[in-house]
XYZ file of N, CA, C and O in Angstrom:
528
model
N -21.274 39.812 22.577
C -21.343 38.614 21.774
C -21.168 38.948 20.288
O -20.429 38.274 19.586
N -21.869 39.997 19.826
C -21.760 40.395 18.423
C -20.346 40.868 18.106
O -19.833 40.603 17.025
N -19.727 41.561 19.054
C -18.369 42.056 18.859
C -17.400 40.877 18.733
O -16.515 40.872 17.870
N -17.576 39.860 19.567
C -16.719 38.684 19.507
C -16.873 37.963 18.166
O -15.893 37.592 17.528
N -18.110 37.785 17.724
C -18.373 37.128 16.458
C -17.770 37.923 15.298
O -17.142 37.363 14.395
N -17.930 39.238 15.330
C -17.360 40.091 14.294
C -15.829 39.999 14.287
O -15.211 39.921 13.231
N -15.220 39.972 15.469
C -13.764 39.848 15.570
C -13.271 38.533 14.970
O -12.278 38.495 14.251
N -13.986 37.450 15.254
C -13.611 36.143 14.710
C -13.727 36.149 13.187
O -12.850 35.657 12.478
N -14.812 36.734 12.664
C -14.995 36.797 11.217
C -13.901 37.622 10.547
O -13.406 37.260 9.476
N -13.516 38.719 11.151
C -12.452 39.560 10.590
C -11.131 38.806 10.590
O -10.408 38.813 9.592
N -10.814 38.116 11.672
C -9.572 37.339 11.736
C -9.561 36.239 10.684
O -8.558 36.012 10.014
N -10.686 35.554 10.512
C -10.778 34.509 9.487
C -10.603 35.115 8.102
O -9.938 34.538 7.239
N -11.198 36.277 7.887
C -11.055 36.951 6.597
C -9.618 37.342 6.329
O -9.113 37.162 5.222
N -8.925 37.843 7.343
C -7.524 38.214 7.165
C -6.654 36.990 6.922
O -5.722 37.020 6.128
N -6.961 35.897 7.586
C -6.221 34.662 7.371
C -6.419 34.164 5.954
O -5.486 33.726 5.290
N -7.642 34.242 5.453
C -7.910 33.805 4.079
C -7.134 34.656 3.083
O -6.600 34.147 2.107
N -7.050 35.951 3.330
C -6.284 36.823 2.444
C -4.805 36.463 2.481
O -4.142 36.430 1.455
N -4.285 36.188 3.652
C -2.873 35.871 3.787
C -2.530 34.575 3.059
O -1.444 34.420 2.541
N -3.461 33.635 2.991
C -3.196 32.357 2.352
C -3.049 32.501 0.840
O -2.560 31.591 0.203
N -3.480 33.594 0.246
C -3.353 33.766 -1.199
C -2.017 34.404 -1.579
O -1.724 34.525 -2.750
N -1.225 34.790 -0.598
C 0.092 35.344 -0.892
C 0.988 34.256 -1.454
O 0.865 33.090 -1.133
N 1.908 34.647 -2.287
C 2.813 33.669 -2.881
C 4.168 34.282 -3.126
O 4.687 35.025 -2.298
N 4.729 33.982 -4.283
C 5.997 34.560 -4.687
C 5.827 35.099 -6.105
O 4.913 34.700 -6.824
N 6.703 36.016 -6.482
C 6.581 36.658 -7.790
C 7.957 36.973 -8.343
O 8.944 37.044 -7.599
N 7.987 37.168 -9.636
C 9.203 37.561 -10.324
C 8.902 38.838 -11.097
O 7.977 38.867 -11.916
N 9.628 39.913 -10.768
C 9.470 41.191 -11.452
C 10.670 41.406 -12.361
O 11.810 41.254 -11.927
N 10.395 41.770 -13.603
C 11.490 41.999 -14.530
C 11.150 43.062 -15.538
O 9.991 43.397 -15.742
N 12.183 43.610 -16.151
C 11.998 44.586 -17.220
C 12.928 44.221 -18.371
O 13.934 43.526 -18.181
N 12.582 44.686 -19.517
C 13.323 44.336 -20.732
C 14.795 44.677 -20.587
O 15.162 45.791 -20.219
N 15.650 43.692 -20.853
C 17.090 43.899 -20.803
C 17.696 43.874 -19.416
O 18.892 44.055 -19.261
N 16.891 43.647 -18.383
C 17.410 43.662 -17.014
C 17.239 42.328 -16.318
O 16.631 41.401 -16.844
N 17.798 42.248 -15.135
C 17.663 41.057 -14.300
C 16.293 41.046 -13.635
O 15.756 42.095 -13.287
N 15.737 39.868 -13.451
C 14.462 39.728 -12.746
C 14.719 39.632 -11.244
O 15.725 39.077 -10.808
N 13.793 40.199 -10.463
C 13.911 40.211 -9.013
C 12.812 39.358 -8.395
O 11.637 39.513 -8.728
N 13.189 38.490 -7.477
C 12.226 37.645 -6.771
C 11.583 38.436 -5.643
O 12.271 39.088 -4.866
N 10.260 38.372 -5.568
C 9.487 39.015 -4.495
C 8.841 37.908 -3.674
O 8.117 37.096 -4.229
N 9.104 37.875 -2.372
C 8.598 36.800 -1.520
C 7.596 37.354 -0.518
O 7.940 38.174 0.325
N 6.337 36.894 -0.631
C 5.308 37.238 0.348
C 4.939 36.012 1.184
O 4.229 36.128 2.161
N 5.422 34.841 0.758
C 5.133 33.591 1.453
C 6.438 32.803 1.515
O 6.825 32.142 0.553
N 7.118 32.855 2.657
C 8.430 32.208 2.773
C 8.323 30.690 2.683
O 9.257 30.031 2.218
N 7.187 30.122 3.108
C 6.992 28.682 2.985
C 6.987 28.256 1.528
O 7.607 27.258 1.152
N 6.285 29.017 0.698
C 6.258 28.709 -0.728
C 7.638 28.902 -1.346
O 8.068 28.102 -2.179
N 8.336 29.930 -0.937
C 9.669 30.202 -1.486
C 10.646 29.069 -1.175
O 11.575 28.822 -1.948
N 10.428 28.346 -0.075
C 11.321 27.235 0.257
C 10.995 25.970 -0.526
O 11.819 25.081 -0.640
N 9.794 25.887 -1.096
C 9.425 24.682 -1.845
C 9.289 24.900 -3.343
O 9.043 23.973 -4.102
N 9.489 26.143 -3.805
C 9.360 26.449 -5.217
C 10.422 27.462 -5.628
O 10.581 28.492 -4.977
N 11.141 27.157 -6.693
C 12.164 28.054 -7.201
C 11.649 28.690 -8.494
O 11.186 27.990 -9.389
N 11.725 30.013 -8.582
C 11.319 30.762 -9.774
C 12.552 31.438 -10.371
O 13.337 32.032 -9.646
N 12.671 31.397 -11.689
C 13.789 32.075 -12.343
C 13.388 32.472 -13.761
O 12.603 31.782 -14.407
N 13.941 33.575 -14.224
C 13.733 34.002 -15.600
C 14.640 33.165 -16.488
O 15.862 33.206 -16.363
N 14.035 32.373 -17.374
C 14.813 31.522 -18.263
C 15.247 32.284 -19.508
O 16.354 32.090 -20.006
N 14.361 33.146 -20.009
C 14.668 33.872 -21.241
C 13.702 35.035 -21.413
O 12.560 34.978 -20.967
N 14.177 36.084 -22.071
C 13.290 37.163 -22.508
C 13.803 37.678 -23.848
O 15.002 37.685 -24.104
N 12.864 38.079 -24.693
C 13.224 38.583 -26.015
C 12.053 39.359 -26.582
O 10.953 39.315 -26.051
N 12.311 40.054 -27.665
C 11.246 40.710 -28.440
C 11.063 39.921 -29.719
O 12.028 39.586 -30.396
N 9.825 39.644 -30.039
C 9.507 38.958 -31.279
C 8.294 39.648 -31.878
O 7.281 39.832 -31.183
N 8.390 40.063 -33.118
C 7.333 40.834 -33.777
C 6.968 42.079 -32.967
O 5.805 42.468 -32.892
N 7.967 42.668 -32.298
C 7.758 43.889 -31.534
C 7.150 43.684 -30.157
O 6.934 44.644 -29.430
N 6.881 42.446 -29.772
C 6.246 42.168 -28.477
C 7.222 41.466 -27.540
O 7.972 40.592 -27.961
N 7.180 41.858 -26.266
C 8.036 41.241 -25.256
C 7.548 39.827 -24.958
O 6.353 39.596 -24.775
N 8.481 38.886 -24.943
C 8.188 37.499 -24.600
C 9.097 37.082 -23.460
O 10.279 37.451 -23.443
N 8.551 36.320 -22.529
C 9.342 35.822 -21.409
C 9.089 34.332 -21.235
O 8.037 33.811 -21.604
N 10.083 33.661 -20.668
C 9.963 32.261 -20.280
C 10.414 32.182 -18.826
O 11.528 32.598 -18.492
N 9.532 31.683 -17.968
C 9.800 31.593 -16.531
C 9.949 30.122 -16.157
O 9.089 29.301 -16.482
N 11.034 29.792 -15.463
C 11.276 28.425 -15.015
C 10.807 28.260 -13.569
O 11.201 29.021 -12.702
N 9.949 27.265 -13.348
C 9.478 26.913 -12.013
C 10.019 25.531 -11.680
O 9.910 24.618 -12.503
N 10.601 25.367 -10.507
C 11.124 24.068 -10.094
C 10.666 23.752 -8.688
O 10.863 24.534 -7.771
N 10.048 22.584 -8.550
C 9.603 22.122 -7.238
C 10.812 21.662 -6.430
O 11.649 20.905 -6.930
N 10.882 22.093 -5.184
C 11.973 21.703 -4.286
C 11.537 20.633 -3.301
O 12.272 20.321 -2.366
N 10.319 20.097 -3.489
C 9.786 19.102 -2.562
C 9.412 17.831 -3.312
O 9.395 17.810 -4.541
N 9.068 16.784 -2.566
C 8.825 15.465 -3.157
C 7.354 15.185 -3.464
O 7.041 14.124 -3.976
N 6.469 16.104 -3.166
C 5.054 15.853 -3.424
C 4.468 16.928 -4.328
O 5.073 17.957 -4.575
N 3.246 16.645 -4.835
C 2.582 17.552 -5.778
C 2.196 18.877 -5.121
O 1.840 18.912 -3.946
N 2.257 19.939 -5.934
C 1.791 21.254 -5.510
C 0.719 21.713 -6.492
O 0.921 21.681 -7.697
N -0.419 22.124 -5.949
C -1.498 22.659 -6.773
C -1.434 24.170 -6.659
O -1.692 24.732 -5.594
N -1.082 24.818 -7.767
C -0.784 26.248 -7.771
C -1.611 26.969 -8.819
O -2.300 26.360 -9.629
N -1.497 28.292 -8.798
C -2.044 29.162 -9.833
C -0.984 30.203 -10.167
O -0.218 30.609 -9.299
N -0.959 30.632 -11.434
C -0.021 31.680 -11.826
C -0.720 32.675 -12.747
O -1.750 32.387 -13.342
N -0.132 33.853 -12.839
C -0.591 34.878 -13.785
C 0.564 35.816 -14.091
O 1.521 35.914 -13.319
N 0.450 36.504 -15.211
C 1.470 37.476 -15.580
C 0.783 38.777 -15.951
O -0.241 38.788 -16.635
N 1.327 39.873 -15.441
C 0.836 41.215 -15.753
C 1.957 41.966 -16.462
O 3.134 41.788 -16.146
N 1.570 42.814 -17.398
C 2.524 43.548 -18.226
C 2.464 45.040 -17.914
O 1.392 45.573 -17.622
N 3.622 45.726 -18.016
C 3.729 47.150 -17.715
C 4.566 47.841 -18.787
O 5.445 47.219 -19.386
N 4.317 49.136 -18.989
C 5.126 49.885 -19.946
C 6.406 50.373 -19.270
O 6.652 50.092 -18.096
N 7.218 51.120 -19.992
C 8.510 51.577 -19.468
C 8.369 52.507 -18.270
O 9.298 52.657 -17.479
N 7.204 53.139 -18.103
C 6.954 54.025 -16.967
C 6.297 53.315 -15.792
O 5.948 53.946 -14.809
N 6.079 52.014 -15.917
C 5.470 51.249 -14.831
C 3.952 51.243 -14.838
O 3.335 50.738 -13.902
N 3.350 51.780 -15.882
C 1.888 51.785 -15.975
C 1.412 50.454 -16.566
O 2.052 49.918 -17.474
N 0.292 49.934 -16.070
C -0.209 48.654 -16.583
C -0.559 48.726 -18.067
O -1.116 49.708 -18.541
N -0.172 47.700 -18.771
C -0.535 47.503 -20.174
C -1.460 46.290 -20.182
O -1.174 45.293 -19.528
N -2.552 46.371 -20.895
C -3.517 45.272 -20.950
C -4.095 44.954 -19.563
O -4.109 43.797 -19.154
N -4.537 45.953 -18.804
C -5.059 45.649 -17.470
C -6.254 44.701 -17.557
O -7.047 44.766 -18.491
N -6.335 43.804 -16.618
C -7.427 42.833 -16.510
C -7.518 41.885 -17.703
O -8.565 41.298 -17.938
N -6.429 41.744 -18.473
C -6.474 40.837 -19.616
C -6.020 39.423 -19.256
O -6.163 38.511 -20.054
N -5.453 39.259 -18.067
C -5.013 37.927 -17.660
C -5.753 37.490 -16.408
O -6.197 38.318 -15.611
N -5.872 36.195 -16.256
C -6.505 35.637 -15.057
C -5.590 34.555 -14.495
O -4.625 34.141 -15.136
N -5.904 34.109 -13.300
C -5.121 33.054 -12.678
C -5.292 31.762 -13.466
O -6.410 31.370 -13.793
N -4.175 31.119 -13.777
C -4.165 29.866 -14.523
C -3.757 28.720 -13.609
O -2.850 28.878 -12.789
N -4.390 27.554 -13.748
C -4.028 26.416 -12.890
C -2.677 25.817 -13.291
O -2.294 25.832 -14.461
N -1.987 25.284 -12.303
C -0.694 24.644 -12.529
C -0.484 23.569 -11.470
O -0.569 23.866 -10.273
N -0.229 22.353 -11.895
C 0.143 21.281 -10.976
C 1.609 20.980 -11.228
O 2.019 20.700 -12.350
N 2.386 21.071 -10.168
C 3.817 20.813 -10.247
C 4.090 19.583 -9.382
O 3.885 19.604 -8.170
N 4.529 18.504 -10.017
C 4.794 17.261 -9.293
C 6.125 17.371 -8.549
O 6.948 18.236 -8.846
N 6.327 16.497 -7.592
C 7.538 16.520 -6.779
C 8.808 16.520 -7.611
O 8.995 15.644 -8.449
N 9.650 17.519 -7.424
C 10.910 17.630 -8.138
C 10.793 18.069 -9.592
O 11.805 18.231 -10.271
N 9.581 18.280 -10.066
C 9.375 18.634 -11.477
C 9.787 20.071 -11.773
O 9.713 20.946 -10.925
N 10.190 20.284 -13.010
C 10.524 21.615 -13.497
C 9.676 21.895 -14.730
O 9.538 21.037 -15.598
N 9.077 23.082 -14.785
C 8.293 23.497 -15.948
C 8.730 24.890 -16.360
O 9.162 25.685 -15.532
N 8.571 25.167 -17.650
C 8.831 26.507 -18.169
C 7.519 27.051 -18.709
O 6.881 26.419 -19.549
N 7.114 28.201 -18.198
C 5.907 28.883 -18.650
C 6.335 30.010 -19.580
O 7.158 30.844 -19.202
N 5.784 30.036 -20.783
C 6.098 31.086 -21.743
C 4.900 32.001 -21.900
O 3.761 31.536 -21.898
N 5.168 33.287 -22.038
C 4.100 34.262 -22.223
C 4.583 35.380 -23.136
O 5.762 35.737 -23.125
N 3.642 35.918 -23.898
C 3.931 37.036 -24.802
C 2.961 38.167 -24.523
O 1.755 37.933 -24.393
N 3.472 39.371 -24.443
C 2.603 40.539 -24.293
C 1.794 40.712 -25.566
O 2.279 40.432 -26.667
N 0.577 41.176 -25.423
C -0.267 41.395 -26.589
C 0.060 42.708 -27.292
O -0.156 42.844 -28.491
N 0.574 43.673 -26.543
C 0.857 45.000 -27.087
C 2.357 45.295 -27.063
O 3.050 44.911 -26.122
N 2.863 46.013 -28.054
C 4.300 46.300 -28.111
C 4.777 47.275 -27.028
O 5.973 47.356 -26.773
N 3.871 47.982 -26.359
C 4.273 48.921 -25.307
C 4.801 48.213 -24.058
O 5.448 48.826 -23.216
N 4.509 46.939 -23.906
C 4.951 46.200 -22.721
C 6.476 46.150 -22.676
O 7.124 45.754 -23.633
N 7.036 46.592 -21.538
C 8.478 46.605 -21.355
C 8.883 45.938 -20.045
O 10.066 45.794 -19.756
N 7.898 45.542 -19.248
C 8.171 44.909 -17.954
C 7.048 43.923 -17.646
O 5.968 43.986 -18.229
N 7.332 43.020 -16.709
C 6.350 42.001 -16.351
C 6.368 41.729 -14.852
O 7.345 42.022 -14.165
N 5.275 41.161 -14.368
C 5.143 40.696 -12.989
C 4.506 39.317 -13.069
O 3.341 39.187 -13.434
N 5.288 38.262 -12.784
C 4.830 36.876 -12.827
C 4.572 36.426 -11.402
O 5.486 36.396 -10.587
N 3.329 36.073 -11.084
C 2.935 35.702 -9.727
C 2.527 34.235 -9.662
O 1.902 33.717 -10.582
N 2.859 33.598 -8.542
C 2.444 32.225 -8.276
C 1.872 32.190 -6.863
O 2.422 32.805 -5.946
N 0.775 31.450 -6.705
C 0.181 31.291 -5.377
C -0.382 29.880 -5.243
O -0.607 29.184 -6.230
N -0.582 29.473 -4.003
C -1.259 28.212 -3.734
C -2.738 28.363 -4.066
O -3.303 29.452 -3.919
N -3.353 27.266 -4.476
C -4.799 27.265 -4.663
C -5.423 27.206 -3.280
O -5.058 26.357 -2.461
N -6.311 28.129 -2.991
C -6.981 28.158 -1.696
C -8.218 27.287 -1.794
O -9.115 27.548 -2.606
N -8.261 26.226 -1.007
C -9.404 25.323 -1.006
C -10.325 25.687 0.153
O -9.863 25.865 1.265
N -11.601 25.788 -0.152
C -12.567 26.163 0.891
C -12.887 24.998 1.792
O -12.845 23.882 1.515
């Protein structure tokens, strides 16, 4: 009985972890951004693209375009992490998940600037809000 209960709890825990997967955009200064898909359902209802990147005051700035491909609202979260030219994290733990509501067919551009000039790459992640 205890083994069965433990198995059910582990499966529920794994399911909860899987529900936080989303899609991401990885890019580096001067290069093309690559889409990373961990949730194909989300990828079919949300389009991510790098709109612009530049250096301003020595800091990398990016603008990411999100476009809803469906007719109803999506309650999402996003975050951006910064990396140096060697792939090491810059400003670790300086960002948190931010709320985002994207209405049906809506397009938004999220802009972000690295705090430190060492940032040469970024990882922009989007996920569904997990409701308990």
